[in-house]
Short mmCIF file of C-alpha atoms in Angstrom, two decimals:
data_model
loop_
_atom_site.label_atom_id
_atom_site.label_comp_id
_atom_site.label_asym_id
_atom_site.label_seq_id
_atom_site.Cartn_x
_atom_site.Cartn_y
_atom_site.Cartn_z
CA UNK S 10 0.00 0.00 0.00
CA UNK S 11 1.36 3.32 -1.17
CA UNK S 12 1.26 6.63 1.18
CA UNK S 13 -1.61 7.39 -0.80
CA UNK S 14 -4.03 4.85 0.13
CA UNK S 15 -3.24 4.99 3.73
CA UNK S 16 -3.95 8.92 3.88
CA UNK S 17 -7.31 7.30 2.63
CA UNK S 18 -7.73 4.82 4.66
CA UNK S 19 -7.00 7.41 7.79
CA UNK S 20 -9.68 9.53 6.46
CA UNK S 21 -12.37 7.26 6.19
CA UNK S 22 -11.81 6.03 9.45
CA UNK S 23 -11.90 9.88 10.97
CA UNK S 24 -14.83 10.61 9.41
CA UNK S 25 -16.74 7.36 8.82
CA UNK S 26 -16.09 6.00 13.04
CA UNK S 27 -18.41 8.24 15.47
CA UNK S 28 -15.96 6.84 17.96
CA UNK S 29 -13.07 8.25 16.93
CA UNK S 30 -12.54 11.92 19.17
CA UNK S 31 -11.95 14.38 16.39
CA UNK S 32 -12.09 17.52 18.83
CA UNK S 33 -9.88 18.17 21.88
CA UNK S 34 -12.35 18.03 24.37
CA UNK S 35 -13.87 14.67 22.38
CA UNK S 36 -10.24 13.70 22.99
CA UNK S 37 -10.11 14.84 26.95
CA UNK S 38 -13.11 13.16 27.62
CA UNK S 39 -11.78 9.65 26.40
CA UNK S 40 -8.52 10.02 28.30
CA UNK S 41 -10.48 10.40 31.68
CA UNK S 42 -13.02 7.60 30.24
CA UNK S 43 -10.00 5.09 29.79
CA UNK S 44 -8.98 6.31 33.25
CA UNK S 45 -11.85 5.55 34.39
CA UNK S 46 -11.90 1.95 33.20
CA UNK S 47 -8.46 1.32 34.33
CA UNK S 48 -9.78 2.61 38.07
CA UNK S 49 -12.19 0.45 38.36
CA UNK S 50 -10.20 -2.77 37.07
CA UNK S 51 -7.90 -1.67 39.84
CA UNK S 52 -10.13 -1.05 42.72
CA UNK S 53 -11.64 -4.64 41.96
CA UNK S 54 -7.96 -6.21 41.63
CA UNK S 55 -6.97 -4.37 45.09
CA UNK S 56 -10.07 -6.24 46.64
CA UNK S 57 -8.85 -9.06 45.24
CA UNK S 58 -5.53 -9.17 47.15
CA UNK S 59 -7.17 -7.75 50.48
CA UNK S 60 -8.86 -10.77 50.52
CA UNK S 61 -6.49 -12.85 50.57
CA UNK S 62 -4.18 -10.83 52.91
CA UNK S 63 -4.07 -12.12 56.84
CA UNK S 64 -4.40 -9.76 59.54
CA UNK S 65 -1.27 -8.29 59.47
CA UNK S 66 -0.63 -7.72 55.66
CA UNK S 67 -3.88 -6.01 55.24
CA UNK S 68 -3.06 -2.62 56.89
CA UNK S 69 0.64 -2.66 54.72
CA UNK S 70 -1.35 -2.82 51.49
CA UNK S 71 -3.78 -0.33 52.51
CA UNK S 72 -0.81 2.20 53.63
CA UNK S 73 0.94 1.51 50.03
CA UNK S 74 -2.01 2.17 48.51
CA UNK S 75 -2.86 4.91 49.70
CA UNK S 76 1.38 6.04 49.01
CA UNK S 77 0.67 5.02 45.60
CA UNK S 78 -2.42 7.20 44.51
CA UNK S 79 -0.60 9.95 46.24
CA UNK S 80 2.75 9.41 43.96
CA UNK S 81 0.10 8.62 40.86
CA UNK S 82 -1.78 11.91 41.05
CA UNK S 83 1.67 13.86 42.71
CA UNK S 84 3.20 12.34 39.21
CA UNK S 85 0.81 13.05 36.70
CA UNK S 86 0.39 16.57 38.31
CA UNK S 87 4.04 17.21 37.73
CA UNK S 88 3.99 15.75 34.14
CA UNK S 89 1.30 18.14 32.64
CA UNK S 90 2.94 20.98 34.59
CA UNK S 91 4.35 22.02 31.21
CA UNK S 92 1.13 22.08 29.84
CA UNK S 93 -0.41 24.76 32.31
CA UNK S 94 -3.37 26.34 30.72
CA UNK S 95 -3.27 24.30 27.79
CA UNK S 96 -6.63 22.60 26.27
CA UNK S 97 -4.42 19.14 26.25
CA UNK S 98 -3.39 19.39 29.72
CA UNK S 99 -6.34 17.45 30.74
CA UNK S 100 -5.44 14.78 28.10
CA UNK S 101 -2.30 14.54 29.33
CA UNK S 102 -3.24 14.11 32.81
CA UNK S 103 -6.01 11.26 31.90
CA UNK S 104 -3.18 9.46 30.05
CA UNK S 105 -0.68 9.39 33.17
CA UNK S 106 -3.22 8.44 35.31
CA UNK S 107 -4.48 5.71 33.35
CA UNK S 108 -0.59 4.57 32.20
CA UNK S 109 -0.09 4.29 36.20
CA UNK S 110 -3.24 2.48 36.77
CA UNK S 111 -2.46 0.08 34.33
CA UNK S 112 0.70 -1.04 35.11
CA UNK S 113 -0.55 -0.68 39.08
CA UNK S 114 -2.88 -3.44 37.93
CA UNK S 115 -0.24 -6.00 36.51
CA UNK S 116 1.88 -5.17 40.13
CA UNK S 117 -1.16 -6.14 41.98
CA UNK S 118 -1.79 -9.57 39.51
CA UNK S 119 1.63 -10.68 40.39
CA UNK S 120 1.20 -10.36 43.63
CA UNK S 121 -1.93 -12.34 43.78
CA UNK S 122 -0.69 -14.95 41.10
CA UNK S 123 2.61 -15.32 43.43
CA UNK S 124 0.16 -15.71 46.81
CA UNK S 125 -1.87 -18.31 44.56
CA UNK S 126 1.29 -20.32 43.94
#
């Protein structure tokens, strides 16, 4: 396929797929949507492990927990810094926080995969 035919291609799928954000808010919005997703996966995963936790493992997770989301949003707040002001800062911002969540997850599926072993 020449460049042609992929500029194409890209078009029809801008402007033939209502899901596709064309706009920058269309775009924020689906950042913090994804984020959104990737919260909830995680809040179910984190019940997950508590429940599997004895007595005395149960307060550590909850106190790195609760270090993590302040390191996620302390993080993402520092990278869209730059962006002060800016319509994509809140893109940005969605993106960390869901890139964070996301790998979060996969720390907190080890640790119950490891606990299942």
């Amino acid at each position: 396929m020449n460049k042609k035919h992929y500029f194409i291609t890209l078009l029809l799928f801008c402007f033939c797929n209502n899901s596709f954000a064309q706009t920058q808010a269309e775009m924020n919005e689906t950042a913090y949507a994804n984020y959104k997703k990737a919260d909830t996966e995680l809040n179910k995963v984190y019940k997950e492990l508590l429940s599997i936790l004895d007595k005395n493992e149960k307060p550590l997770l909850i106190q790195a927990e609760k270090d993590w989301v302040k390191f996620r949003d302390s993080h993402c707040k520092f990278e869209t810094s730059q962006y002060e002001g800016g319509s994509i800062q809140p893109l940005i911002y969605s993106t960390c926080l869901e890139e964070l969540t996301e790998k979060r997850i996969a720390e907190i599926k080890a640790s119950i995969k490891n606990r299942n072993l």
